[in-house]
Short mmCIF file of C-alpha atoms in Angstrom, two decimals:
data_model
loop_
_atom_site.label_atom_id
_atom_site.label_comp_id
_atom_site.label_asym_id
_atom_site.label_seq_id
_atom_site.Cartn_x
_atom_site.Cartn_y
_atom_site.Cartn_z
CA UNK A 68 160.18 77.53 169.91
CA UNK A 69 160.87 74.35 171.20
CA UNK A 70 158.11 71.82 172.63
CA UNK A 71 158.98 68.46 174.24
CA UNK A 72 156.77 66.26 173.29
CA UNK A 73 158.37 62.84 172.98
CA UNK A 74 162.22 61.57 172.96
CA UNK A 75 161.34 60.10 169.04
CA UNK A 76 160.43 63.61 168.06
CA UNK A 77 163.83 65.28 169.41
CA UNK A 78 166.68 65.70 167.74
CA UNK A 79 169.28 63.54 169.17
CA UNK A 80 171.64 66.13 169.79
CA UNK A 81 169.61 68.03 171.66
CA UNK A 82 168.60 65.33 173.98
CA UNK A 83 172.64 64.68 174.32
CA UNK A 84 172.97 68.40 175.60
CA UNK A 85 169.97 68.13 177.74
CA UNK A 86 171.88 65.10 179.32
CA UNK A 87 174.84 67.09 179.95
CA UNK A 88 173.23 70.16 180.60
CA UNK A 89 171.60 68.75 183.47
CA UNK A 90 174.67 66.85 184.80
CA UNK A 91 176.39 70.40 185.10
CA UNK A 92 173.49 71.92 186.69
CA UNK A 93 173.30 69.57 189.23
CA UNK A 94 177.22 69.52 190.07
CA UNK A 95 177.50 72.97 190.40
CA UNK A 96 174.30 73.03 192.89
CA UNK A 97 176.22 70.29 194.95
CA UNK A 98 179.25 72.75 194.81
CA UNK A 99 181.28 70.22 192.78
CA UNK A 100 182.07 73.23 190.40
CA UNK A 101 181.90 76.95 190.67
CA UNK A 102 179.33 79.16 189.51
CA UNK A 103 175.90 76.76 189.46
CA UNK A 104 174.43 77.27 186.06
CA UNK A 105 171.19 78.24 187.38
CA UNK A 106 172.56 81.18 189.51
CA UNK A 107 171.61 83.88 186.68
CA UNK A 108 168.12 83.13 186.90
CA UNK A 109 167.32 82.06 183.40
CA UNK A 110 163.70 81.83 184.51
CA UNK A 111 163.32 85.17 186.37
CA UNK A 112 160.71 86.99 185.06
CA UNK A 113 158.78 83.73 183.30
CA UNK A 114 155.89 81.82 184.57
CA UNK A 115 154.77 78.30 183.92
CA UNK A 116 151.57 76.55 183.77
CA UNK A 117 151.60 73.10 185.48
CA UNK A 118 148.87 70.95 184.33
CA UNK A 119 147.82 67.72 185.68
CA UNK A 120 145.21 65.71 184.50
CA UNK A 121 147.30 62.98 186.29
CA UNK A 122 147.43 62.71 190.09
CA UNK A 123 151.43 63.22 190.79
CA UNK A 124 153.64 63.42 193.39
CA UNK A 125 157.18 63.50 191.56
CA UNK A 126 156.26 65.23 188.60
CA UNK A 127 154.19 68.15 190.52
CA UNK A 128 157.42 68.60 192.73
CA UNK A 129 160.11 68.12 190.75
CA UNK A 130 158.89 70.80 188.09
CA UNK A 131 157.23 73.16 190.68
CA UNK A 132 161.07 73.33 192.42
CA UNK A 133 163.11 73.00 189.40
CA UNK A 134 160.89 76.64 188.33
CA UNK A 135 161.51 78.32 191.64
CA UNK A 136 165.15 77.59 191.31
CA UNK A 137 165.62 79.19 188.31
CA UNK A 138 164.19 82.36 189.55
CA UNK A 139 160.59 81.59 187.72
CA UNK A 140 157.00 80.86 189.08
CA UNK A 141 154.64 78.48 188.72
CA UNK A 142 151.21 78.36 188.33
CA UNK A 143 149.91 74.56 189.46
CA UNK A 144 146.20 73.71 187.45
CA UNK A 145 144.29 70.56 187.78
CA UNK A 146 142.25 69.17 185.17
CA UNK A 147 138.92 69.72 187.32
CA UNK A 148 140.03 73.29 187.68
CA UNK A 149 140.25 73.87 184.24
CA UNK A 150 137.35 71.64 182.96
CA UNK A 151 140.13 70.94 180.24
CA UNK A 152 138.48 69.98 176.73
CA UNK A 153 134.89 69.96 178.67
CA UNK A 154 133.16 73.42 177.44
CA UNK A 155 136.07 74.87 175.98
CA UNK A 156 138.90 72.77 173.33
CA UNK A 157 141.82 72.26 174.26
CA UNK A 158 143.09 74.78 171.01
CA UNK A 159 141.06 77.73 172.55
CA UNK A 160 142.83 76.75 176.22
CA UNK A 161 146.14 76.34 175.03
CA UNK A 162 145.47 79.70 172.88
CA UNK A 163 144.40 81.37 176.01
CA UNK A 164 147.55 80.13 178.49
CA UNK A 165 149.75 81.13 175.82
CA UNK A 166 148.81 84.79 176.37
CA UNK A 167 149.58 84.23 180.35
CA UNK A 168 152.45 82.04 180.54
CA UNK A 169 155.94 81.63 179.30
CA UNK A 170 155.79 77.62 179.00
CA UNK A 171 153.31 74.54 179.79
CA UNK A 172 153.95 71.39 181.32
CA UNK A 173 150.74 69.27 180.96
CA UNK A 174 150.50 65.69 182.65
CA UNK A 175 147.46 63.63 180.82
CA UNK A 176 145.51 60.74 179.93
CA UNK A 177 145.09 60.93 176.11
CA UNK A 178 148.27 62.33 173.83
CA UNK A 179 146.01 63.44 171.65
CA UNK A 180 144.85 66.31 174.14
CA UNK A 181 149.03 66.98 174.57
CA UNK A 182 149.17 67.11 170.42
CA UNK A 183 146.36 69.42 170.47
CA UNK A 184 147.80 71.65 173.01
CA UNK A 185 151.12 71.98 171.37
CA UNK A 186 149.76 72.63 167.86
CA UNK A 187 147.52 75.57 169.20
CA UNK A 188 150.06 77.01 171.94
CA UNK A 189 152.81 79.63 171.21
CA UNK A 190 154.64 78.70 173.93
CA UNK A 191 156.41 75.52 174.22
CA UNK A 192 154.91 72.66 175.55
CA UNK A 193 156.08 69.81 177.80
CA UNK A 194 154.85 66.35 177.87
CA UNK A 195 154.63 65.56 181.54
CA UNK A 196 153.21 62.19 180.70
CA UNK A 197 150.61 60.74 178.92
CA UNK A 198 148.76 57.10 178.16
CA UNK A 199 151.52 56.57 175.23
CA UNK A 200 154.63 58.42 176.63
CA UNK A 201 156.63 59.70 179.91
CA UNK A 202 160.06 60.99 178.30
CA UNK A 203 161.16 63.28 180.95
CA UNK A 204 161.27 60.43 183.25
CA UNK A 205 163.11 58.81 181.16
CA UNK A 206 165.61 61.85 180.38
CA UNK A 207 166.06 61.58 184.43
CA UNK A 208 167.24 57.44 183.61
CA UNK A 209 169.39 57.77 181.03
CA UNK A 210 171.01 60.74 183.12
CA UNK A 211 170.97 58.52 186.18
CA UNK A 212 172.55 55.50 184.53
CA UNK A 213 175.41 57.62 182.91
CA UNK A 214 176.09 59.12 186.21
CA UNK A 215 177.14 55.70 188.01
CA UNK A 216 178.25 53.93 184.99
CA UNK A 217 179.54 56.00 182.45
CA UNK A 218 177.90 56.39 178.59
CA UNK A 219 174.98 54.27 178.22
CA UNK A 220 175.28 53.86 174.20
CA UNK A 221 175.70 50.54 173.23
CA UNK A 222 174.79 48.81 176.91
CA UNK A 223 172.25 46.52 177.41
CA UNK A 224 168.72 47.67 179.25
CA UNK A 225 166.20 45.04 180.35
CA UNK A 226 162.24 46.23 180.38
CA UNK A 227 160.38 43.47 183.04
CA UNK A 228 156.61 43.41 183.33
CA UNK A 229 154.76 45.63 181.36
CA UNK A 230 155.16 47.37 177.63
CA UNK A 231 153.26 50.52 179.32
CA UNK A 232 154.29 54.27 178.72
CA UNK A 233 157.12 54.19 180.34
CA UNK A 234 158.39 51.10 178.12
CA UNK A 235 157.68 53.30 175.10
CA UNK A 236 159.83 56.07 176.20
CA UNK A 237 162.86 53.68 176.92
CA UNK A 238 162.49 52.35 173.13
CA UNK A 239 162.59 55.68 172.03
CA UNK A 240 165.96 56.46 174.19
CA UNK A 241 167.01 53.10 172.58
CA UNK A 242 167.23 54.72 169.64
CA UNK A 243 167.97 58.45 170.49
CA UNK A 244 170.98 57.33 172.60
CA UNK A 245 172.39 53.87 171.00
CA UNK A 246 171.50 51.15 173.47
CA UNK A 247 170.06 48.00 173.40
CA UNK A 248 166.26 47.35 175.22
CA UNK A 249 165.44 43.59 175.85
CA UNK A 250 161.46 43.38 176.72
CA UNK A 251 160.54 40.54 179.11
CA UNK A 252 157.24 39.96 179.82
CA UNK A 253 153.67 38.81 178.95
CA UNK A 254 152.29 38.96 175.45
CA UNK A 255 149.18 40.61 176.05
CA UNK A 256 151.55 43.09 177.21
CA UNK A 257 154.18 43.49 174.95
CA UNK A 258 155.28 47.10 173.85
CA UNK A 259 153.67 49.51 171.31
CA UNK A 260 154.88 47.93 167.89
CA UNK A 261 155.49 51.35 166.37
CA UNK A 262 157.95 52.23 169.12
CA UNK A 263 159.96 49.04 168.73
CA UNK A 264 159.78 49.74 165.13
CA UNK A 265 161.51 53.58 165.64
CA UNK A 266 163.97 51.60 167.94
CA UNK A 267 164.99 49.62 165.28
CA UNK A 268 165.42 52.07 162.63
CA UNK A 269 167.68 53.63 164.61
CA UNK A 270 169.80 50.83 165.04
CA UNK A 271 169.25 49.93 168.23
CA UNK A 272 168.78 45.79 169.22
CA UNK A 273 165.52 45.33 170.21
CA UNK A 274 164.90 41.78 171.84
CA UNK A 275 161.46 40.04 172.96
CA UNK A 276 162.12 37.56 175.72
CA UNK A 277 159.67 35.36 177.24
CA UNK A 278 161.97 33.75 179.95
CA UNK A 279 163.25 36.47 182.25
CA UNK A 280 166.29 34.77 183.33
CA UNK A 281 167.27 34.75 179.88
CA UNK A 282 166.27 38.55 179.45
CA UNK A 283 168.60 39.43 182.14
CA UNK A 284 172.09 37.83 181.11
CA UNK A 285 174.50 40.24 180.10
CA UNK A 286 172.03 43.40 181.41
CA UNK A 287 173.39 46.11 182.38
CA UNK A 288 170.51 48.14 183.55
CA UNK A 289 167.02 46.03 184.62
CA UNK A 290 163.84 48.40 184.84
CA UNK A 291 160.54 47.44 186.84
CA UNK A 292 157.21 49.47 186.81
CA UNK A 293 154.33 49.08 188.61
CA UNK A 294 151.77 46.39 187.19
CA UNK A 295 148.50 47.97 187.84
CA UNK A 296 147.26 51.87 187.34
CA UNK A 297 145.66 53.27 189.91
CA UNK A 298 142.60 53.43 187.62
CA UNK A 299 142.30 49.77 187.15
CA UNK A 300 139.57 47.61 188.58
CA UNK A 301 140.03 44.96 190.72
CA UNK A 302 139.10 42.67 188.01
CA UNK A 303 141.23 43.72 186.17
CA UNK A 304 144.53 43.71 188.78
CA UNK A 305 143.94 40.60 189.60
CA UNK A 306 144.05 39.22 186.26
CA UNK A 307 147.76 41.42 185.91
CA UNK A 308 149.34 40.20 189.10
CA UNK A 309 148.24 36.36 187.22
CA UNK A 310 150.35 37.36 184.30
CA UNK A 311 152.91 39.32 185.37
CA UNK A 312 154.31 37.18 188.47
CA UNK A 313 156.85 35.28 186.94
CA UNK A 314 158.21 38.56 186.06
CA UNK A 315 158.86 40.13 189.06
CA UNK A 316 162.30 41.42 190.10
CA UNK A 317 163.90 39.90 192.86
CA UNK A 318 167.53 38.97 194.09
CA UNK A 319 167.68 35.65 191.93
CA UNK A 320 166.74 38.00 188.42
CA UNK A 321 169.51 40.51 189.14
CA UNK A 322 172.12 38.26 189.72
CA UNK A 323 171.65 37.17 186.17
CA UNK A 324 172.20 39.98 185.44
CA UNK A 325 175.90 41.84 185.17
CA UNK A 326 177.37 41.84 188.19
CA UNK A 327 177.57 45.71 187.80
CA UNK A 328 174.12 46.12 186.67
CA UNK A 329 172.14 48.88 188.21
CA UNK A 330 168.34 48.62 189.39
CA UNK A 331 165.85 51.53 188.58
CA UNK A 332 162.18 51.62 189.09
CA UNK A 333 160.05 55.46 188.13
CA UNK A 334 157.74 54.99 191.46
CA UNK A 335 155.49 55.06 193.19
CA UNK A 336 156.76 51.09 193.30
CA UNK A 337 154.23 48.26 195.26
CA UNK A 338 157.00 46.41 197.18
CA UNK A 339 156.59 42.83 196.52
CA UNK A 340 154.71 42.77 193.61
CA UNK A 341 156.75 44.08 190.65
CA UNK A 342 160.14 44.27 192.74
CA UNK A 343 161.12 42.77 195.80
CA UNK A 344 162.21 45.48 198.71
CA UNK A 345 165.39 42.98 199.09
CA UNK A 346 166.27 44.82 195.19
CA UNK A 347 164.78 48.08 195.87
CA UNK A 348 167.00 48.88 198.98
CA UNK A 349 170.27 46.58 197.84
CA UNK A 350 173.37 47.64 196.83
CA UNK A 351 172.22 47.72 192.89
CA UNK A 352 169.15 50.30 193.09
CA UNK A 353 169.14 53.58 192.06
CA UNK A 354 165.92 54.38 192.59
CA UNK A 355 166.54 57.91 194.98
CA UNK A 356 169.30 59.19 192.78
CA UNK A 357 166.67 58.90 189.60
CA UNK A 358 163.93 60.80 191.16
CA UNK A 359 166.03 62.99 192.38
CA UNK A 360 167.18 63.35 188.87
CA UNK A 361 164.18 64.16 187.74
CA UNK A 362 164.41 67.65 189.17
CA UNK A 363 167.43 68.46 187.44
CA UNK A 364 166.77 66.76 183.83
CA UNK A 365 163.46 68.79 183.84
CA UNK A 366 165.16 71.82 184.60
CA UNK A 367 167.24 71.13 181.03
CA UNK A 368 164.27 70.19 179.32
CA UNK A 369 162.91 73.79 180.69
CA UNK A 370 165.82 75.62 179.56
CA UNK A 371 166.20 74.08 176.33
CA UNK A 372 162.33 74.46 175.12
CA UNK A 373 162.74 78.47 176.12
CA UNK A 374 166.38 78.88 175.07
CA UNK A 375 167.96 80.58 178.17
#
């Protein structure tokens, strides 16, 4: 049994065939090969539990199609449905589901309530996000990059704005994959030490850069996320729009970058704030093409934690 929990805790040959996996799945859907992987059904018969602490738009869809493709169903949950850890632990939940269900996808606030859930389940578990981590979106980037540019070991990625969840899952792919991650941004913000550290020990550069036109030179991918969760008070966004300003990404920042280098942003995105819509709809963005990518690099993450 396989659970997906973070990029740091999977092997890295298994994230390489989830890469590729994916790649084939969604060629042969677009009819650029014969026989589409995911004709056979590997997921008739199963059902999976989607659980969202999390409001989501991408994540909800992207899962809830990538299941019905496959020939499974799903079975959406929201945290106030399920009163999750409130009456009941999340052990004697995750105990329960596991005698329903054929795999869970859980979206959350605290990864100690995805930790608990995968140590009680006996079915895998997927981490659809949580405060510390978001690998399958990043599964979708590293899938996206290698699609217009080829492999994306030993290239250059610039992180702008904020050392958030998303950050921590692109250190981890630092590592898992062989690139270098450049970090440019605020120091009250800087990335989770620990994650820079596994970067490291995997060999990967990883760069702290206070000036972002310095960040950027030689880049060959720049990400942006948004500055502010939609749980923050005002307060508190206006103190993160202060800070983060200078490190927004607009025409000027990419083209210090690599002429070549792509754009990506996870969305939702606040156009002009983090990124400029002159970025997000120029020649250079990839947004679309990485949430559509989401779809299929999920449906490889599916297949691979159930082994069909």
């Amino acid at each position: 049994m396989n659970h997906f929990i973070d990029i740091s805790t999977t092997d890295a040959a298994d994230l390489r065939h989830m890469i590729d996996h994916a790649r084939a799945m969604k060629d042969a859907r677009a009819g650029r090969t014969k026989g589409a992987p995911d004709d056979e059904q590997p997921l008739a018969g199963r059902m999976v539990a989607l659980i969202f602490e999390k409001p989501s738009t991408r994540t909800r869809v992207s899962f809830d199609v990538g299941v019905r493709q496959m020939g499974g169903q799903s079975m959406v949950l929201s945290g106030a449905d399920m009163q999750l850890g409130h009456g009941e632990t999340i052990a004697d939940t995750a105990r329960v589901l596991s005698r329903y269900v054929d795999l869970i996808m859980i979206r959350t606030f605290d990864p100690s309530v995805l930790q608990e859930m995968s140590d009680a389940a006996s079915v895998p578990v997927i981490n659809g996000l949580t405060d510390a981590s978001h690998p399958c979106q990043i599964m979708a980037d590293v899938m996206t990059f290698e699609e217009h540019r080829g492999p994306i070991a030993g290239k250059k990625v610039v992180w702008t704005g904020d050392g958030n969840n998303v950050c921590s899952s692109f250190l981890h792919a630092a590592g898992q994959f062989g690139f270098d991650l450049t970090f440019t941004g605020p120091s009250q913000l800087d990335p989770n030490a620990d994650d820079v550290a596994f970067a490291r020990s995997k060999g990967a550069n990883i760069l702290i850069e206070r000036d972002p036109m310095a960040a950027v030179a030689g880049a060959d991918l720049v990400v942006a996320d948004t500055w502010v969760s939609m749980h923050d008070a005002q307060s508190a966004r206006e103190r993160r729009h202060n800070m983060l300003r200078p490190y927004q990404v607009d025409a000027r920042l990419m083209a210090g970058a690599n002429d070549d280098a792509l754009f990506m942003h996870c969305l939702p995105a606040h156009r002009g704030e983090e990124v400029t819509s002159e970025v997000m709809d120029g020649p250079q963005s990839v947004i679309f093409d990485e949430a559509e990518n989401r779809l299929h690099a999920q449906k490889a993450v599916m297949r691979w934690c159930l082994g069909v």
